Amino acid sequence: MLADLNAELPDGTVVTDPDIVASYRQDRAADPNAGTAVAVVRPRRTEEVQTVMRWATAHRVPVVPRGAGTGLSGGATALDGGIVLSTERMRDITVDPVTRTAVAQPGLLNAEVKKAVGEYGLWYPPDPSSFEICSIGGNIATNAGGLCCVKYGVTTDYVLGLQVVLADGTAVRLGGPRLKDAAGLSLTKLFVGSEGTLGIVTEVTLKLLPAQPRGCTVVASFDDVDAAANAVVTITGKIRPSMLEFMDKVAINAVEDKLKMGLDRNAAAMMVAASDDRGPAGAEDADFMAKVFTEAGATEVFSTDDPDEGEAFVAARRFAIPAVETKGSLLLEDVGVPLPALAHLVSGVEKIAERHSLMISVIAHAGDGNTHPLIVFDPSDTGEAERAQVAFGEIMDLAVGLGGTITGEHGVGRLKRPWLEGYLGPEAIELNRRIKHALDPDGILNPGAAI
Amino acid sequence: MLADLNAELPDGTVVTDPDIVASYRQDRAADPNAGTAVAVVRPRRTEEVQTVMRWATAHRVPVVPRGAGTGLSGGATALDGGIVLSTERMRDITVDPVTRTAVAQPGLLNAEVKKAVGEYGLWYPPDPSSFEICSIGGNIATNAGGLCCVKYGVTTDYVLGLQVVLADGTAVRLGGPRLKDAAGLSLTKLFVGSEGTLGIVTEVTLKLLPAQPRGCTVVASFDDVDAAANAVVTITGKIRPSMLEFMDKVAINAVEDKLKMGLDRNAAAMMVAASDDRGPAGAEDADFMAKVFTEAGATEVFSTDDPDEGEAFVAARRFAIPAVETKGSLLLEDVGVPLPALAHLVSGVEKIAERHSLMISVIAHAGDGNTHPLIVFDPSDTGEAERAQVAFGEIMDLAVGLGGTITGEHGVGRLKRPWLEGYLGPEAIELNRRIKHALDPDGILNPGAAI
């Protein structure tokens, strides 16, 4: 059966070496229930993806699409008896500075897209913290966010068109390099965030912006999380910062342990904010944010219009996950709440951590209410690992109770699927199912993930 | 049969008065093939819409949803034997300045939404030229655009959540007041732009921005359309104007006939551009645009940082459609092309006008390549009316040939449906059909429209 597929594809596309196949079992969610695929298939072209999907449909083989494997919800967990379709070799990009668009294959890393368009003075905004290691295809699959999303929006806002290969191998072009298009259903948008359950994205047309100035940065320390959260609401009601990030005490200390940049180890919260409005407006925004932080009770406020100095603090924020990860294994949460509930979420997480004797650090894209509680645990300590799992679920329940979502930007994958129905409700779940069934009647595309 | 429905709804909801029903036969597209509904139903609440849809499903009655009836593609054309479901009485709005969102019913006009949120210092950006008379529900149905979309995006970019009633009467909540949400398929986005074919929107959660300054305006006249189009590409490659509008000679003269504001009647093209970047940045942008216009060969360039003076030119641009309408009836096109093709589109439309001895004026949201060729004809002149229809189709063929779309922001409705398959291609059409069938298996929602 696999020999048929192998015969139809260029040499080296179908990989069955057990060591290599084993290395594709998990993404960064390290799903403990991961299976082992019968093969990893690494096509280079849309036509090869079509070949794979026709074969998979003919033989009813489950297909798990995989980008760079940096997913945090187990969306690319391998399945026993299935194949992993890796897009890692699909790495072409063409930039058109005149239409201000780029056509990219899915395996390119986010950072590579940014670099390629940057050479034309253009900018692809979405910036997951993992932008140096995550793929643009994975970003599309999860509708990934990032730090600048508070001002510039998420992945879907930059996807003008897609080429997708459906379960039966049909290739379909949706949208294209037109900035506005109201013809037919919004299928491009439907595929963004569908986590590989509706089709395989083999090409994307991205909308680009002119490069933005790097702007002014404001850093503030608080001895009280509520005060920091209140400042967030005051700021976003008045201006549009280009970044508004939050780190709690655990994250501050973990980062300081490694980077030794003089962060306030006693602070309960640190905010890193920025404005990239041009000219004096950026500095005005920075002054305004500094004033709001001060009035909200910040213990220390630091502003800079030096981009490198600012970038050091952004890098500290980006480094929070690896820094906390030095304390143990992580279960990485991604819950989002309406902005006024931010402080309630943080204090609720603190209670969950106490109840289960766990270290949980909260970092957040505060400006859009999207938090990443990082649950630290020792996988060799069975009791602690179990408590971490319980806490993982309780945090989602907490967020939903506060009017929030179980995932802001990482996707549902396999790890969050048990919570999806409770969040969406039976009517919306039924709608998801109807659409999934209409597009993938045999259920071979990433079964068990997302919906 | 209708008596059953009448009995289940508050008095006055079901209207069968022939004069009133006749007034709901057409939207502004004035579809000559419009039928006559058996009733117009005007619910006030989601539950009443559910009652209507349950009844319609039980009796297999086609339902044509209608907002303010300002659609330009015949999306709300009444059908013989069907009902028109008008959302005009669904007019509640609640603004939450803390989460910077508004929850609105679909019958509210776009201008009313803007006004309600403006009272909190907030801004709902999408601004169709018809914003004073079109409904927010209709905006969602067509994924409407407008003048500021070149910088701020279209309707879908501001829709965080929806309540929709499906064909069978089920009410479903999709999304909500969360700025980021990656749980489940992107169904909110799927319903935006679906032109009433998948469900009835009964409530929308809108994302709002802090109010923006009104900025600087630049007006330029050209004796050559190519020069104006070249300037557009140069500008959008470098900066993000908040408006970049185009009017041709016919529109300039039609507006000048009425407003007598001293526009250059000899110009082949006039551009109205703006930047709302704060402080000196806005003026810098204006200077840059003025320089680009001059270097591209503008015969006259005028800049102002006076918002009222600027608004006069924007009003002139908005007035172009009614002004040209004084010359005869209009067939209003809405084709979009990639930016570099703008000049080709305008010259191609000119040739079509000559070939059919028609007056066709082109106005455009030039910054996103979305043009509105206005085909003027005398409906009592059968030959001319037929030629107008032929030109209408030829303009779509021209746009598609240039890599463009048959509709940028008005939707497909009934008037453009014959061109949809040629544009989308058979694979994408089949995907549209599968999703339509999954959500509306009996095909009672706006049959004949959009897909």
PDB file of N, CA, C and O in Angstrom, chain B residues 220-224 264 267-269 293-294 297-301:
ATOM      1  N   ALA B 220      -5.763  65.935  -6.031  1.00  0.00           N
ATOM      2  CA  ALA B 220      -4.925  66.153  -7.217  1.00  0.00           C
ATOM      3  C   ALA B 220      -5.723  65.898  -8.482  1.00  0.00           C
ATOM      4  O   ALA B 220      -6.539  64.978  -8.542  1.00  0.00           O
ATOM      5  N   SER B 221      -5.488  66.737  -9.482  1.00  0.00           N
ATOM      6  CA  SER B 221      -6.126  66.554 -10.796  1.00  0.00           C
ATOM      7  C   SER B 221      -5.077  66.084 -11.796  1.00  0.00           C
ATOM      8  O   SER B 221      -3.920  66.493 -11.731  1.00  0.00           O
ATOM      9  N   PHE B 222      -5.519  65.247 -12.710  1.00  0.00           N
ATOM     10  CA  PHE B 222      -4.618  64.703 -13.727  1.00  0.00           C
ATOM     11  C   PHE B 222      -5.287  64.814 -15.093  1.00  0.00           C
ATOM     12  O   PHE B 222      -6.517  64.677 -15.181  1.00  0.00           O
ATOM     13  N   ASP B 223      -4.468  65.014 -16.142  1.00  0.00           N
ATOM     14  CA  ASP B 223      -5.090  64.944 -17.470  1.00  0.00           C
ATOM     15  C   ASP B 223      -4.860  63.570 -18.093  1.00  0.00           C
ATOM     16  O   ASP B 223      -5.027  63.390 -19.298  1.00  0.00           O
ATOM     17  N   ASP B 224      -4.529  62.618 -17.253  1.00  0.00           N
ATOM     18  CA  ASP B 224      -4.143  61.299 -17.754  1.00  0.00           C
ATOM     19  C   ASP B 224      -4.420  60.281 -16.630  1.00  0.00           C
ATOM     20  O   ASP B 224      -3.881  60.401 -15.535  1.00  0.00           O
ATOM     21  N   ASP B 264     -11.829  70.867 -11.356  1.00  0.00           N
ATOM     22  CA  ASP B 264     -11.280  71.069 -12.701  1.00  0.00           C
ATOM     23  C   ASP B 264     -12.039  70.199 -13.702  1.00  0.00           C
ATOM     24  O   ASP B 264     -11.780  69.002 -13.833  1.00  0.00           O
ATOM     25  N   ALA B 267     -10.109  67.942 -16.160  1.00  0.00           N
ATOM     26  CA  ALA B 267      -9.242  66.860 -15.688  1.00  0.00           C
ATOM     27  C   ALA B 267      -9.788  65.508 -16.128  1.00  0.00           C
ATOM     28  O   ALA B 267     -11.006  65.295 -16.161  1.00  0.00           O
ATOM     29  N   ALA B 268      -8.884  64.571 -16.441  1.00  0.00           N
ATOM     30  CA  ALA B 268      -9.281  63.201 -16.771  1.00  0.00           C
ATOM     31  C   ALA B 268      -9.515  62.394 -15.506  1.00  0.00           C
ATOM     32  O   ALA B 268     -10.244  61.400 -15.510  1.00  0.00           O
ATOM     33  N   ALA B 269      -8.868  62.806 -14.432  1.00  0.00           N
ATOM     34  CA  ALA B 269      -8.973  62.061 -13.173  1.00  0.00           C
ATOM     35  C   ALA B 269      -8.722  63.000 -12.005  1.00  0.00           C
ATOM     36  O   ALA B 269      -7.948  63.952 -12.113  1.00  0.00           O
ATOM     37  N   PHE B 293       2.045  62.796  -6.419  1.00  0.00           N
ATOM     38  CA  PHE B 293       1.066  63.236  -7.433  1.00  0.00           C
ATOM     39  C   PHE B 293       1.741  64.180  -8.430  1.00  0.00           C
ATOM     40  O   PHE B 293       1.576  64.052  -9.642  1.00  0.00           O
ATOM     41  N   THR B 294       2.513  65.129  -7.894  1.00  0.00           N
ATOM     42  CA  THR B 294       3.180  66.117  -8.762  1.00  0.00           C
ATOM     43  C   THR B 294       4.149  65.420  -9.708  1.00  0.00           C
ATOM     44  O   THR B 294       4.139  65.660 -10.922  1.00  0.00           O
ATOM     45  N   GLY B 297       2.763  63.695 -12.571  1.00  0.00           N
ATOM     46  CA  GLY B 297       2.258  64.554 -13.645  1.00  0.00           C
ATOM     47  C   GLY B 297       0.928  65.234 -13.350  1.00  0.00           C
ATOM     48  O   GLY B 297       0.210  65.612 -14.279  1.00  0.00           O
ATOM     49  N   ALA B 298       0.582  65.375 -12.068  1.00  0.00           N
ATOM     50  CA  ALA B 298      -0.677  66.045 -11.736  1.00  0.00           C
ATOM     51  C   ALA B 298      -0.666  67.473 -12.275  1.00  0.00           C
ATOM     52  O   ALA B 298       0.372  68.142 -12.261  1.00  0.00           O
ATOM     53  N   THR B 299      -1.813  67.915 -12.753  1.00  0.00           N
ATOM     54  CA  THR B 299      -1.906  69.285 -13.261  1.00  0.00           C
ATOM     55  C   THR B 299      -2.174  70.267 -12.132  1.00  0.00           C
ATOM     56  O   THR B 299      -1.896  71.453 -12.249  1.00  0.00           O
ATOM     57  N   GLU B 300      -2.714  69.759 -11.040  1.00  0.00           N
ATOM     58  CA  GLU B 300      -3.015  70.612  -9.900  1.00  0.00           C
ATOM     59  C   GLU B 300      -3.004  69.749  -8.644  1.00  0.00           C
ATOM     60  O   GLU B 300      -3.535  68.640  -8.660  1.00  0.00           O
ATOM     61  N   VAL B 301      -2.396  70.249  -7.583  1.00  0.00           N
ATOM     62  CA  VAL B 301      -2.370  69.514  -6.314  1.00  0.00           C
ATOM     63  C   VAL B 301      -2.722  70.480  -5.193  1.00  0.00           C
ATOM     64  O   VAL B 301      -2.193  71.594  -5.134  1.00  0.00           O
TER      65      VAL B 301
END
